Coordinates of C-alpha atoms in Angstrom, one line a residue:
X1 CA 21.8 1.6 19.7
X2 CA 22.2 3.2 16.0
X3 CA 25.7 3.0 13.7
X4 CA 24.1 6.2 12.0
X5 CA 22.5 8.6 15.4
X6 CA 22.8 11.7 13.3
X7 CA 20.2 9.8 10.7
X8 CA 18.0 8.2 13.6
X9 CA 17.6 12.3 14.5
X10 CA 16.5 12.6 11.0
X11 CA 14.3 9.8 10.9
X12 CA 12.3 10.8 13.9
X13 CA 11.8 14.3 12.2
X14 CA 10.5 12.4 9.1
X15 CA 8.3 10.3 11.1
X16 CA 7.0 13.4 13.1
X17 CA 6.1 15.0 9.9
X18 CA 5.0 11.5 8.3
X19 CA 0.7 11.5 7.7
X20 CA 0.2 8.0 8.9
X21 CA -0.5 6.2 5.4
X22 CA 1.6 4.2 2.9
X23 CA 0.2 6.7 -0.2
X24 CA 2.8 7.0 -2.8
X25 CA 3.1 10.5 -1.4
X26 CA 3.6 9.7 2.1
X27 CA 7.2 10.3 3.3
X28 CA 8.1 8.3 6.4
X29 CA 6.3 5.0 5.7
X30 CA 9.6 2.9 5.1
X31 CA 11.0 3.7 8.5
X32 CA 7.7 3.0 10.7
X33 CA 7.4 0.0 8.1
X34 CA 10.9 -1.5 9.3
X35 CA 10.7 -0.2 12.7
X36 CA 7.2 -1.6 13.3
X37 CA 8.7 -4.7 11.9
X38 CA 10.9 -5.3 14.3
X39 CA 9.7 -3.8 17.6
X40 CA 8.7 -4.9 20.4
X41 CA 8.2 -8.7 21.0
X42 CA 7.7 -10.0 24.2
X43 CA 7.1 -6.3 25.8
X44 CA 3.7 -5.2 26.0
X45 CA 2.9 -2.6 23.9
X46 CA 0.2 -0.5 25.4
X47 CA -0.7 1.7 28.7
X48 CA -4.3 0.9 27.3
X49 CA -5.0 -2.8 26.0
X50 CA -7.4 -3.8 23.5
X51 CA -10.9 -4.0 24.7
X52 CA -13.5 -5.9 22.5
X53 CA -15.8 -3.6 23.7
X54 CA -14.0 -0.8 22.1
X55 CA -12.6 -1.8 18.8
X56 CA -12.1 1.2 17.2
X57 CA -10.2 3.4 20.6
X58 CA -8.4 0.4 22.1
X59 CA -5.4 -0.4 22.3
X60 CA -3.7 3.0 22.8
X61 CA -0.9 5.0 24.5
X62 CA 2.5 4.1 24.2
X63 CA 3.7 1.9 27.0
X64 CA 6.2 4.1 29.3
X65 CA 7.5 0.4 30.7
X66 CA 11.6 1.3 30.4
X67 CA 11.9 -2.4 28.8
X68 CA 9.5 -1.1 26.1
X69 CA 11.4 2.1 25.8
X70 CA 14.6 0.1 25.4
X71 CA 12.7 -1.9 22.4
X72 CA 11.9 0.9 21.1
X73 CA 15.0 2.8 20.5
X74 CA 16.8 -0.6 19.4
X75 CA 14.0 -1.2 16.9
X76 CA 14.0 2.1 15.4
X77 CA 18.0 2.3 15.3
X78 CA 17.9 -1.5 13.7
X79 CA 15.2 0.2 11.0
X80 CA 17.5 3.4 10.4
X81 CA 20.3 1.1 10.1
X82 CA 18.8 -1.2 7.7
X83 CA 18.0 1.6 5.4
X84 CA 20.9 3.1 5.4
X85 CA 22.9 -0.2 4.1
X86 CA 20.2 -0.2 1.6
X87 CA 20.9 3.2 0.2
X88 CA 17.4 4.5 1.0
X89 CA 16.9 8.0 2.6
X90 CA 15.0 8.6 5.1
X91 CA 12.9 11.6 3.0
X92 CA 12.1 9.7 0.6
X93 CA 8.4 9.5 -0.9
X94 CA 6.9 5.7 -0.1
X95 CA 5.8 5.8 -4.1
X96 CA 9.3 6.1 -4.9
X97 CA 10.7 3.2 -2.5
X98 CA 7.6 0.8 -3.5
X99 CA 6.9 0.8 -7.5
X100 CA 6.9 -1.8 -10.3
X101 CA 8.6 -1.6 -13.0
X102 CA 6.9 -1.8 -16.6
X103 CA 8.9 -1.5 -20.0
X104 CA 11.0 0.7 -18.0
X105 CA 8.9 3.5 -15.8
X106 CA 8.8 2.9 -12.3
X107 CA 5.2 3.1 -11.3
X108 CA 4.8 4.0 -7.2
X109 CA 2.5 1.6 -5.4
X110 CA 0.8 2.4 -2.4
X111 CA -0.3 0.4 0.4
X112 CA 2.1 -2.2 2.7
X113 CA 2.2 -5.5 4.8
X114 CA -0.7 -6.9 5.3
X115 CA -0.2 -6.9 9.5
X116 CA -0.5 -3.8 9.5
X117 CA -3.3 -2.6 6.7
X118 CA -6.5 -3.1 4.7
X119 CA -4.6 -2.3 1.8
X120 CA -2.1 -5.0 1.2
X121 CA 0.8 -5.3 -1.1
X122 CA 3.6 -7.6 0.0
X123 CA 7.3 -6.4 -1.1
X124 CA 10.7 -7.1 -0.5
X125 CA 13.3 -4.6 0.6
X126 CA 15.8 -4.7 -2.5
X127 CA 19.1 -2.8 -1.7
X128 CA 19.8 0.0 -3.7
X129 CA 16.4 0.0 -5.3
X130 CA 13.8 0.0 -3.0
X131 CA 10.7 -2.5 -2.4
X132 CA 10.7 -3.3 -5.6
X133 CA 9.6 -7.1 -5.2
X134 CA 6.2 -7.1 -4.7
X135 CA 5.2 -10.5 -4.6
X136 CA 1.4 -10.4 -4.0
X137 CA -1.4 -8.3 -2.6
X138 CA -3.9 -6.1 -4.0
X139 CA -5.2 -7.5 -7.3
X140 CA -9.1 -7.5 -8.6
X141 CA -10.4 -4.8 -6.8
X142 CA -14.3 -4.1 -6.8
X143 CA -16.8 -1.3 -5.2
X144 CA -20.5 -0.8 -5.8
X145 CA -22.9 1.3 -4.6
X146 CA -26.8 2.5 -5.7
X147 CA -27.9 5.6 -6.6
X148 CA -31.8 6.7 -7.9
X149 CA -31.5 4.5 -10.4
X150 CA -32.2 0.7 -11.4
X151 CA -28.7 -0.1 -12.1
X152 CA -25.8 -0.5 -9.5
X153 CA -22.7 2.0 -9.5
X154 CA -19.9 -0.3 -10.1
X155 CA -16.1 0.3 -10.1
X156 CA -13.5 -1.7 -10.3
X157 CA -9.4 -2.3 -11.1
X158 CA -6.9 -5.3 -11.8
X159 CA -4.0 -3.6 -10.4
X160 CA -1.3 -5.4 -12.2
X161 CA -3.2 -4.3 -15.8
X162 CA -5.0 -6.4 -18.3
X163 CA -2.4 -7.7 -20.4
X164 CA 1.0 -9.3 -19.8
X165 CA 2.4 -8.8 -23.1
X166 CA 4.7 -5.7 -22.9
X167 CA 3.6 -4.6 -26.6
X168 CA 0.1 -4.3 -25.3
X169 CA -1.7 -0.4 -25.2
X170 CA -2.8 -2.5 -21.7
X171 CA 0.3 -4.2 -20.2
X172 CA 0.4 -1.1 -17.7
X173 CA -2.5 1.3 -18.0
X174 CA -4.4 0.0 -14.9
X175 CA -1.4 -0.3 -12.7
X176 CA -0.6 3.6 -13.6
X177 CA -3.9 4.2 -13.2
X178 CA -4.2 2.3 -9.7
X179 CA -1.5 4.0 -8.8
X180 CA -3.0 7.5 -9.3
X181 CA -6.0 6.3 -7.0
X182 CA -8.2 5.8 -10.0
X183 CA -10.7 3.5 -10.6
X184 CA -12.6 2.1 -13.8
X185 CA -16.4 2.5 -14.3
X186 CA -17.8 -1.0 -14.9
X187 CA -21.0 -1.7 -17.5
X188 CA -23.2 -3.4 -14.9
X189 CA -26.2 -3.1 -16.7
X190 CA -27.4 -4.1 -20.4
X191 CA -27.5 -1.1 -21.7
X192 CA -24.3 0.0 -20.1
X193 CA -22.4 -3.1 -21.8
X194 CA -23.7 -2.0 -25.1
X195 CA -22.4 1.5 -25.0
X196 CA -19.0 0.0 -24.2
X197 CA -19.3 -2.5 -26.8
X198 CA -16.5 -2.7 -29.5
X199 CA -17.3 -5.8 -31.1
X200 CA -19.1 -9.2 -31.3
X201 CA -17.4 -12.1 -32.6
X202 CA -18.6 -15.2 -33.4
X203 CA -17.7 -18.9 -33.8
X204 CA -19.1 -21.4 -36.4
X205 CA -19.4 -24.9 -36.3

């Protein structure tokens, strides 16, 4: 199946310990990404198919159909060979593989393909580096909730940071915060706005 059989064994061990996430510290996400993208067209994957009446727990249980087993082995072998050819180790954390470079600093970016998750980051594999060609995905994000006060509790994030000027303090700060899983508390009501106000400018006609 694979030109790198020992590495396939290593990949299986890594996947066995994988946390099932695409967080920056998740180890094994890249193996699953490449495996899943190549598996297993035209073959029914699940013993229990999707049921609209039970959308959370279906589909489930990988089928024991011999055709699927064969397709699974082939897809995993192809994924491993692709990563080996690209120079990507099996045991490297996701944030060291999917990243954006800002002023020479590599900032790990969590998330992955929209076909498999809600936190979408679309990137292409670059040999010798990783998924460093990030094309699009999560950009402006906002979450709002309420507490006992009259003012909503609002958080937001501009994942690519506010400035496009590499000399600006705001060229990479929000990206680094996003990588760390942070949020920016937003001023929603006038009093909060006034507390955070830096200056006002008026234009005379």
